[in-house]
């Protein structure tokens, strides 16, 4: 299964863009990249996903490099409520269909 | 529409005891998953199901069994609890992962003494 690597923690000033990187150098051609976040000890919350094109929704943007070996989640205007652990995940679909979480990046948004 | 409901939310067990965690979803989802999360760690997949009557092993299946007899329910069983199974357990469901969204329950905190 493809693995993801993320920085352990990051800080961001409120109102600024938060750019969270993720490395997935062993990703296969048909494997999607997903982003979830977990606030405190709640269940994770879906943010966005993509295959090879950049994606945008009301929460965030996802930029995937052309070689698909890495991606960046962008929160355009971070707020204090965006403080959470952000997980970059590769969806494994070969003979299965599952999301394998890594250890995530703890994003701290400060005033 | 309650979404994904887990019961119980808290439980303390003694080593060797057995118990079952129930996950119920009212969204008619095909896919259901059980994860565990240890302190300071990400979620690890225990078992999952891609439809009624089917189950499959995830990353850390040892010591757990599951059943999906009804589409809306996914049960996680511990036959002989061990302290290493102290964790927070999350259940999740999805219509299909193609849409991206996995809906999570609030978690069940299990302590094994």
PDB file of C-alpha atoms in Angstrom:
ATOM      1  CA  UNK A   1       0.000   0.000   0.000  1.00  0.00           C
ATOM      2  CA  UNK A   2       1.212   3.485  -0.822  1.00  0.00           C
ATOM      3  CA  UNK A   3       2.429   5.459   2.176  1.00  0.00           C
ATOM      4  CA  UNK A   4       2.239   9.147   2.896  1.00  0.00           C
ATOM      5  CA  UNK A   5       4.716  11.391   4.690  1.00  0.00           C
ATOM      6  CA  UNK A   6       3.695  14.645   6.344  1.00  0.00           C
ATOM      7  CA  UNK A   7       5.404  17.114   8.665  1.00  0.00           C
ATOM      8  CA  UNK A   8       4.520  16.477  12.266  1.00  0.00           C
ATOM      9  CA  UNK A   9       3.358  20.009  12.977  1.00  0.00           C
ATOM     10  CA  UNK A  10       2.909  23.441  11.417  1.00  0.00           C
ATOM     11  CA  UNK A  11       1.851  26.903  12.541  1.00  0.00           C
ATOM     12  CA  UNK A  12      -0.183  29.453  10.634  1.00  0.00           C
ATOM     13  CA  UNK A  13      -1.364  32.966  11.435  1.00  0.00           C
ATOM     14  CA  UNK A  14      -5.084  33.531  11.399  1.00  0.00           C
ATOM     15  CA  UNK A  15      -6.249  34.941   8.063  1.00  0.00           C
ATOM     16  CA  UNK A  16      -3.219  33.665   6.196  1.00  0.00           C
ATOM     17  CA  UNK A  17      -3.127  30.697   3.837  1.00  0.00           C
ATOM     18  CA  UNK A  18      -2.118  27.381   5.352  1.00  0.00           C
ATOM     19  CA  UNK A  19      -0.178  25.138   2.982  1.00  0.00           C
ATOM     20  CA  UNK A  20       0.092  21.553   4.169  1.00  0.00           C
ATOM     21  CA  UNK A  21       2.460  19.326   2.173  1.00  0.00           C
ATOM     22  CA  UNK A  22       2.260  15.590   1.688  1.00  0.00           C
ATOM     23  CA  UNK A  23       4.651  13.173   0.057  1.00  0.00           C
ATOM     24  CA  UNK A  24       3.278  10.008  -1.584  1.00  0.00           C
ATOM     25  CA  UNK A  25       6.109   8.956  -3.845  1.00  0.00           C
ATOM     26  CA  UNK A  26       4.938   5.325  -4.142  1.00  0.00           C
ATOM     27  CA  UNK A  27       1.410   6.154  -5.244  1.00  0.00           C
ATOM     28  CA  UNK A  28       0.011   4.100  -8.100  1.00  0.00           C
ATOM     29  CA  UNK A  29      -1.607   5.554 -11.178  1.00  0.00           C
ATOM     30  CA  UNK A  30      -5.177   4.857 -10.109  1.00  0.00           C
ATOM     31  CA  UNK A  31      -4.858   5.738  -6.433  1.00  0.00           C
ATOM     32  CA  UNK A  32      -6.602   8.866  -5.192  1.00  0.00           C
ATOM     33  CA  UNK A  33      -5.264  11.284  -2.605  1.00  0.00           C
ATOM     34  CA  UNK A  34      -7.661  12.233   0.175  1.00  0.00           C
ATOM     35  CA  UNK A  35      -7.456  14.803   2.940  1.00  0.00           C
ATOM     36  CA  UNK A  36      -9.284  14.568   6.237  1.00  0.00           C
ATOM     37  CA  UNK A  37      -8.943  16.515   9.447  1.00  0.00           C
ATOM     38  CA  UNK A  38      -9.591  15.654  13.064  1.00  0.00           C
ATOM     39  CA  UNK A  39     -10.494  18.294  15.616  1.00  0.00           C
ATOM     40  CA  UNK A  40      -9.714  17.278  19.180  1.00  0.00           C
ATOM     41  CA  UNK A  41     -10.845  13.675  19.575  1.00  0.00           C
ATOM     42  CA  UNK A  42     -13.794  13.852  17.233  1.00  0.00           C
ATOM     43  CA  UNK A  43     -14.218  11.572  14.248  1.00  0.00           C
ATOM     44  CA  UNK A  44     -12.237  12.718  11.192  1.00  0.00           C
ATOM     45  CA  UNK A  45     -13.936  15.078   8.763  1.00  0.00           C
ATOM     46  CA  UNK A  46     -13.613  14.849   4.984  1.00  0.00           C
ATOM     47  CA  UNK A  47     -12.020  17.841   3.268  1.00  0.00           C
ATOM     48  CA  UNK A  48     -11.193  17.063  -0.349  1.00  0.00           C
ATOM     49  CA  UNK A  49      -9.823  14.415  -2.690  1.00  0.00           C
ATOM     50  CA  UNK A  50      -8.238  14.200  -6.135  1.00  0.00           C
ATOM     51  CA  UNK A  51      -6.524  11.932  -8.632  1.00  0.00           C
ATOM     52  CA  UNK A  52      -4.251  14.077 -10.796  1.00  0.00           C
ATOM     53  CA  UNK A  53      -6.005  17.354 -11.414  1.00  0.00           C
ATOM     54  CA  UNK A  54      -6.099  20.199  -8.935  1.00  0.00           C
ATOM     55  CA  UNK A  55      -9.332  20.360  -7.008  1.00  0.00           C
ATOM     56  CA  UNK A  56     -11.147  23.109  -5.100  1.00  0.00           C
ATOM     57  CA  UNK A  57     -14.197  23.144  -2.898  1.00  0.00           C
ATOM     58  CA  UNK A  58     -15.660  25.438  -0.277  1.00  0.00           C
ATOM     59  CA  UNK A  59     -13.189  24.244   2.344  1.00  0.00           C
ATOM     60  CA  UNK A  60      -9.860  23.990   0.561  1.00  0.00           C
ATOM     61  CA  UNK A  61      -7.796  23.499  -2.568  1.00  0.00           C
ATOM     62  CA  UNK A  62      -5.746  20.453  -3.439  1.00  0.00           C
ATOM     63  CA  UNK A  63      -2.674  20.818  -5.629  1.00  0.00           C
ATOM     64  CA  UNK A  64      -1.187  17.569  -6.958  1.00  0.00           C
ATOM     65  CA  UNK A  65       2.182  17.621  -8.702  1.00  0.00           C
ATOM     66  CA  UNK A  66       2.367  16.425 -12.278  1.00  0.00           C
ATOM     67  CA  UNK A  67       4.287  13.288 -11.293  1.00  0.00           C
ATOM     68  CA  UNK A  68       1.717  12.709  -8.500  1.00  0.00           C
ATOM     69  CA  UNK A  69       4.466  12.063  -5.966  1.00  0.00           C
ATOM     70  CA  UNK A  70       3.343  14.887  -3.712  1.00  0.00           C
ATOM     71  CA  UNK A  71       0.435  17.191  -3.020  1.00  0.00           C
ATOM     72  CA  UNK A  72      -0.431  20.295  -1.010  1.00  0.00           C
ATOM     73  CA  UNK A  73      -3.620  21.105   0.811  1.00  0.00           C
ATOM     74  CA  UNK A  74      -4.333  24.822   0.903  1.00  0.00           C
ATOM     75  CA  UNK A  75      -6.659  26.461   3.402  1.00  0.00           C
ATOM     76  CA  UNK A  76      -6.901  29.918   1.837  1.00  0.00           C
ATOM     77  CA  UNK A  77      -7.816  31.920   4.939  1.00  0.00           C
ATOM     78  CA  UNK A  78      -7.090  29.940   8.058  1.00  0.00           C
ATOM     79  CA  UNK A  79      -9.204  30.555  11.153  1.00  0.00           C
ATOM     80  CA  UNK A  80      -8.726  29.435  14.738  1.00  0.00           C
ATOM     81  CA  UNK A  81     -11.335  26.730  14.112  1.00  0.00           C
ATOM     82  CA  UNK A  82      -9.029  25.187  11.512  1.00  0.00           C
ATOM     83  CA  UNK A  83      -6.664  24.106  14.285  1.00  0.00           C
ATOM     84  CA  UNK A  84      -6.670  20.322  13.902  1.00  0.00           C
ATOM     85  CA  UNK A  85      -4.683  17.304  12.772  1.00  0.00           C
ATOM     86  CA  UNK A  86      -4.731  17.004   8.985  1.00  0.00           C
ATOM     87  CA  UNK A  87      -4.352  13.609   7.371  1.00  0.00           C
ATOM     88  CA  UNK A  88      -3.168  12.984   3.844  1.00  0.00           C
ATOM     89  CA  UNK A  89      -4.380   9.569   2.738  1.00  0.00           C
ATOM     90  CA  UNK A  90      -4.006   7.364  -0.289  1.00  0.00           C
ATOM     91  CA  UNK A  91      -7.014   5.312  -1.233  1.00  0.00           C
ATOM     92  CA  UNK A  92      -6.110   1.716  -2.006  1.00  0.00           C
ATOM     93  CA  UNK A  93      -8.401   0.142  -4.579  1.00  0.00           C
ATOM     94  CA  UNK A  94      -6.467  -2.870  -5.901  1.00  0.00           C
ATOM     95  CA  UNK A  95      -8.594  -5.870  -4.824  1.00  0.00           C
ATOM     96  CA  UNK A  96     -10.031  -3.695  -2.065  1.00  0.00           C
ATOM     97  CA  UNK A  97     -11.343  -0.226  -1.283  1.00  0.00           C
ATOM     98  CA  UNK A  98      -9.960   1.389   1.837  1.00  0.00           C
ATOM     99  CA  UNK A  99      -8.366   4.520   3.216  1.00  0.00           C
ATOM    100  CA  UNK A 100      -5.087   4.096   5.073  1.00  0.00           C
ATOM    101  CA  UNK A 101      -4.391   6.990   7.436  1.00  0.00           C
ATOM    102  CA  UNK A 102      -0.898   8.192   8.300  1.00  0.00           C
ATOM    103  CA  UNK A 103       0.105  10.125  11.409  1.00  0.00           C
ATOM    104  CA  UNK A 104      -0.959  13.520  10.058  1.00  0.00           C
ATOM    105  CA  UNK A 105       0.144  17.139  10.524  1.00  0.00           C
ATOM    106  CA  UNK A 106      -0.935  19.046  13.586  1.00  0.00           C
ATOM    107  CA  UNK A 107      -1.849  22.540  12.348  1.00  0.00           C
ATOM    108  CA  UNK A 108      -1.945  25.269  14.970  1.00  0.00           C
ATOM    109  CA  UNK A 109      -3.599  28.504  13.847  1.00  0.00           C
ATOM    110  CA  UNK A 110      -2.670  31.427  16.092  1.00  0.00           C
ATOM    111  CA  UNK A 111      -4.269  34.890  16.407  1.00  0.00           C
TER     112      UNK A 111
ATOM    113  CA  UNK B   1     -31.055  10.977  10.335  1.00  0.00           C
ATOM    114  CA  UNK B   2     -28.542  10.079  13.012  1.00  0.00           C
ATOM    115  CA  UNK B   3     -25.643   9.267  10.665  1.00  0.00           C
ATOM    116  CA  UNK B   4     -23.161   6.845  12.233  1.00  0.00           C
ATOM    117  CA  UNK B   5     -23.841   5.811  15.813  1.00  0.00           C
ATOM    118  CA  UNK B   6     -21.446   3.840  17.985  1.00  0.00           C
ATOM    119  CA  UNK B   7     -22.328   2.049  21.193  1.00  0.00           C
ATOM    120  CA  UNK B   8     -21.069   2.017  23.834  1.00  0.00           C
ATOM    121  CA  UNK B   9     -19.153   5.304  23.950  1.00  0.00           C
ATOM    122  CA  UNK B  10     -17.079   4.285  26.959  1.00  0.00           C
ATOM    123  CA  UNK B  11     -16.200   0.914  28.397  1.00  0.00           C
ATOM    124  CA  UNK B  12     -13.721  -0.479  30.895  1.00  0.00           C
ATOM    125  CA  UNK B  13     -12.810  -4.147  30.622  1.00  0.00           C
ATOM    126  CA  UNK B  14     -10.597  -6.516  32.529  1.00  0.00           C
ATOM    127  CA  UNK B  15      -7.995  -8.528  30.666  1.00  0.00           C
ATOM    128  CA  UNK B  16      -9.567 -11.610  29.153  1.00  0.00           C
ATOM    129  CA  UNK B  17     -13.116 -10.295  29.047  1.00  0.00           C
ATOM    130  CA  UNK B  18     -15.020 -10.122  25.804  1.00  0.00           C
ATOM    131  CA  UNK B  19     -17.178  -7.393  24.364  1.00  0.00           C
ATOM    132  CA  UNK B  20     -18.794  -6.164  21.178  1.00  0.00           C
ATOM    133  CA  UNK B  21     -18.849  -2.668  19.773  1.00  0.00           C
ATOM    134  CA  UNK B  22     -21.852  -1.835  17.626  1.00  0.00           C
ATOM    135  CA  UNK B  23     -21.789   0.550  14.709  1.00  0.00           C
ATOM    136  CA  UNK B  24     -25.098   1.518  13.135  1.00  0.00           C
ATOM    137  CA  UNK B  25     -25.644   3.762  10.116  1.00  0.00           C
ATOM    138  CA  UNK B  26     -28.929   4.972   8.718  1.00  0.00           C
ATOM    139  CA  UNK B  27     -27.658   6.225   5.365  1.00  0.00           C
ATOM    140  CA  UNK B  28     -27.977   2.898   3.510  1.00  0.00           C
ATOM    141  CA  UNK B  29     -24.219   2.869   2.921  1.00  0.00           C
ATOM    142  CA  UNK B  30     -22.535  -0.163   1.421  1.00  0.00           C
ATOM    143  CA  UNK B  31     -19.091   0.351   2.929  1.00  0.00           C
ATOM    144  CA  UNK B  32     -18.291   0.256   6.641  1.00  0.00           C
ATOM    145  CA  UNK B  33     -14.955   0.445   8.446  1.00  0.00           C
ATOM    146  CA  UNK B  34     -13.527   0.016  11.926  1.00  0.00           C
ATOM    147  CA  UNK B  35     -10.436   2.022  12.907  1.00  0.00           C
ATOM    148  CA  UNK B  36      -8.536   2.344  16.146  1.00  0.00           C
ATOM    149  CA  UNK B  37      -6.617   5.390  17.302  1.00  0.00           C
ATOM    150  CA  UNK B  38      -3.975   5.270  20.007  1.00  0.00           C
ATOM    151  CA  UNK B  39      -2.828   8.444  21.806  1.00  0.00           C
ATOM    152  CA  UNK B  40      -0.891  10.755  19.511  1.00  0.00           C
ATOM    153  CA  UNK B  41      -1.291   8.426  16.577  1.00  0.00           C
ATOM    154  CA  UNK B  42      -3.254   8.352  13.368  1.00  0.00           C
ATOM    155  CA  UNK B  43      -6.087   5.955  12.671  1.00  0.00           C
ATOM    156  CA  UNK B  44      -5.311   2.346  11.832  1.00  0.00           C
ATOM    157  CA  UNK B  45      -7.753   0.184   9.913  1.00  0.00           C
ATOM    158  CA  UNK B  46      -8.850  -2.953  11.752  1.00  0.00           C
ATOM    159  CA  UNK B  47     -11.494  -4.548   9.517  1.00  0.00           C
ATOM    160  CA  UNK B  48     -13.872  -3.340   6.893  1.00  0.00           C
ATOM    161  CA  UNK B  49     -16.854  -4.416   4.824  1.00  0.00           C
ATOM    162  CA  UNK B  50     -17.831  -3.516   1.283  1.00  0.00           C
ATOM    163  CA  UNK B  51     -21.339  -4.910   1.576  1.00  0.00           C
ATOM    164  CA  UNK B  52     -23.756  -6.912   3.670  1.00  0.00           C
ATOM    165  CA  UNK B  53     -22.352 -10.319   4.500  1.00  0.00           C
ATOM    166  CA  UNK B  54     -18.770  -9.399   3.535  1.00  0.00           C
ATOM    167  CA  UNK B  55     -15.783  -8.545   5.712  1.00  0.00           C
ATOM    168  CA  UNK B  56     -12.076  -8.093   5.121  1.00  0.00           C
ATOM    169  CA  UNK B  57      -8.948  -7.537   7.171  1.00  0.00           C
ATOM    170  CA  UNK B  58      -7.268  -4.174   7.467  1.00  0.00           C
ATOM    171  CA  UNK B  59      -3.861  -3.210   8.843  1.00  0.00           C
ATOM    172  CA  UNK B  60      -4.269  -4.469  12.418  1.00  0.00           C
ATOM    173  CA  UNK B  61      -6.916  -7.241  12.491  1.00  0.00           C
ATOM    174  CA  UNK B  62      -5.380  -9.550  15.117  1.00  0.00           C
ATOM    175  CA  UNK B  63      -7.458  -9.947  18.266  1.00  0.00           C
ATOM    176  CA  UNK B  64     -10.639  -8.664  16.615  1.00  0.00           C
ATOM    177  CA  UNK B  65     -13.540 -10.206  14.761  1.00  0.00           C
ATOM    178  CA  UNK B  66     -16.311  -8.510  12.817  1.00  0.00           C
ATOM    179  CA  UNK B  67     -19.681  -9.290  11.359  1.00  0.00           C
ATOM    180  CA  UNK B  68     -21.954  -7.529   8.876  1.00  0.00           C
ATOM    181  CA  UNK B  69     -25.167  -9.535   9.022  1.00  0.00           C
ATOM    182  CA  UNK B  70     -27.315  -6.492   8.302  1.00  0.00           C
ATOM    183  CA  UNK B  71     -26.386  -3.702   5.933  1.00  0.00           C
ATOM    184  CA  UNK B  72     -26.853  -1.006   8.541  1.00  0.00           C
ATOM    185  CA  UNK B  73     -24.798  -2.649  11.296  1.00  0.00           C
ATOM    186  CA  UNK B  74     -21.115  -3.497  11.612  1.00  0.00           C
ATOM    187  CA  UNK B  75     -20.054  -5.241  14.798  1.00  0.00           C
ATOM    188  CA  UNK B  76     -16.521  -5.329  16.184  1.00  0.00           C
ATOM    189  CA  UNK B  77     -15.789  -8.064  18.698  1.00  0.00           C
ATOM    190  CA  UNK B  78     -12.967  -8.575  21.155  1.00  0.00           C
ATOM    191  CA  UNK B  79     -12.959 -12.219  22.251  1.00  0.00           C
ATOM    192  CA  UNK B  80     -10.291 -11.882  24.938  1.00  0.00           C
ATOM    193  CA  UNK B  81      -9.398  -8.267  25.639  1.00  0.00           C
ATOM    194  CA  UNK B  82      -5.771  -7.294  26.215  1.00  0.00           C
ATOM    195  CA  UNK B  83      -4.300  -4.032  27.577  1.00  0.00           C
ATOM    196  CA  UNK B  84      -2.816  -3.407  24.118  1.00  0.00           C
ATOM    197  CA  UNK B  85      -6.372  -2.989  22.847  1.00  0.00           C
ATOM    198  CA  UNK B  86      -6.903   0.082  24.988  1.00  0.00           C
ATOM    199  CA  UNK B  87      -7.749   2.671  22.377  1.00  0.00           C
ATOM    200  CA  UNK B  88     -10.412   4.855  20.838  1.00  0.00           C
ATOM    201  CA  UNK B  89     -12.370   3.002  18.187  1.00  0.00           C
ATOM    202  CA  UNK B  90     -13.974   4.785  15.277  1.00  0.00           C
ATOM    203  CA  UNK B  91     -16.533   3.390  12.916  1.00  0.00           C
ATOM    204  CA  UNK B  92     -17.096   4.918   9.493  1.00  0.00           C
ATOM    205  CA  UNK B  93     -19.349   4.345   6.532  1.00  0.00           C
ATOM    206  CA  UNK B  94     -19.542   5.419   2.908  1.00  0.00           C
ATOM    207  CA  UNK B  95     -21.894   4.894   0.010  1.00  0.00           C
ATOM    208  CA  UNK B  96     -18.788   4.483  -2.086  1.00  0.00           C
ATOM    209  CA  UNK B  97     -15.343   5.968  -1.725  1.00  0.00           C
ATOM    210  CA  UNK B  98     -15.663   7.443  -5.221  1.00  0.00           C
ATOM    211  CA  UNK B  99     -17.514  10.376  -3.719  1.00  0.00           C
ATOM    212  CA  UNK B 100     -14.688  10.849  -1.250  1.00  0.00           C
ATOM    213  CA  UNK B 101     -16.568  11.176   1.936  1.00  0.00           C
ATOM    214  CA  UNK B 102     -16.267   8.697   4.764  1.00  0.00           C
ATOM    215  CA  UNK B 103     -18.726   9.476   7.567  1.00  0.00           C
ATOM    216  CA  UNK B 104     -17.336   8.821  11.037  1.00  0.00           C
ATOM    217  CA  UNK B 105     -18.987   8.070  14.326  1.00  0.00           C
ATOM    218  CA  UNK B 106     -18.049   9.884  17.526  1.00  0.00           C
ATOM    219  CA  UNK B 107     -15.762   7.143  18.728  1.00  0.00           C
ATOM    220  CA  UNK B 108     -15.811   4.546  21.503  1.00  0.00           C
ATOM    221  CA  UNK B 109     -13.188   4.776  24.218  1.00  0.00           C
ATOM    222  CA  UNK B 110     -12.161   1.366  25.473  1.00  0.00           C
ATOM    223  CA  UNK B 111      -9.854   0.760  28.429  1.00  0.00           C
ATOM    224  CA  UNK B 112      -8.548  -2.718  29.214  1.00  0.00           C
ATOM    225  CA  UNK B 113      -7.069  -3.126  32.675  1.00  0.00           C
TER     226      UNK B 113
END
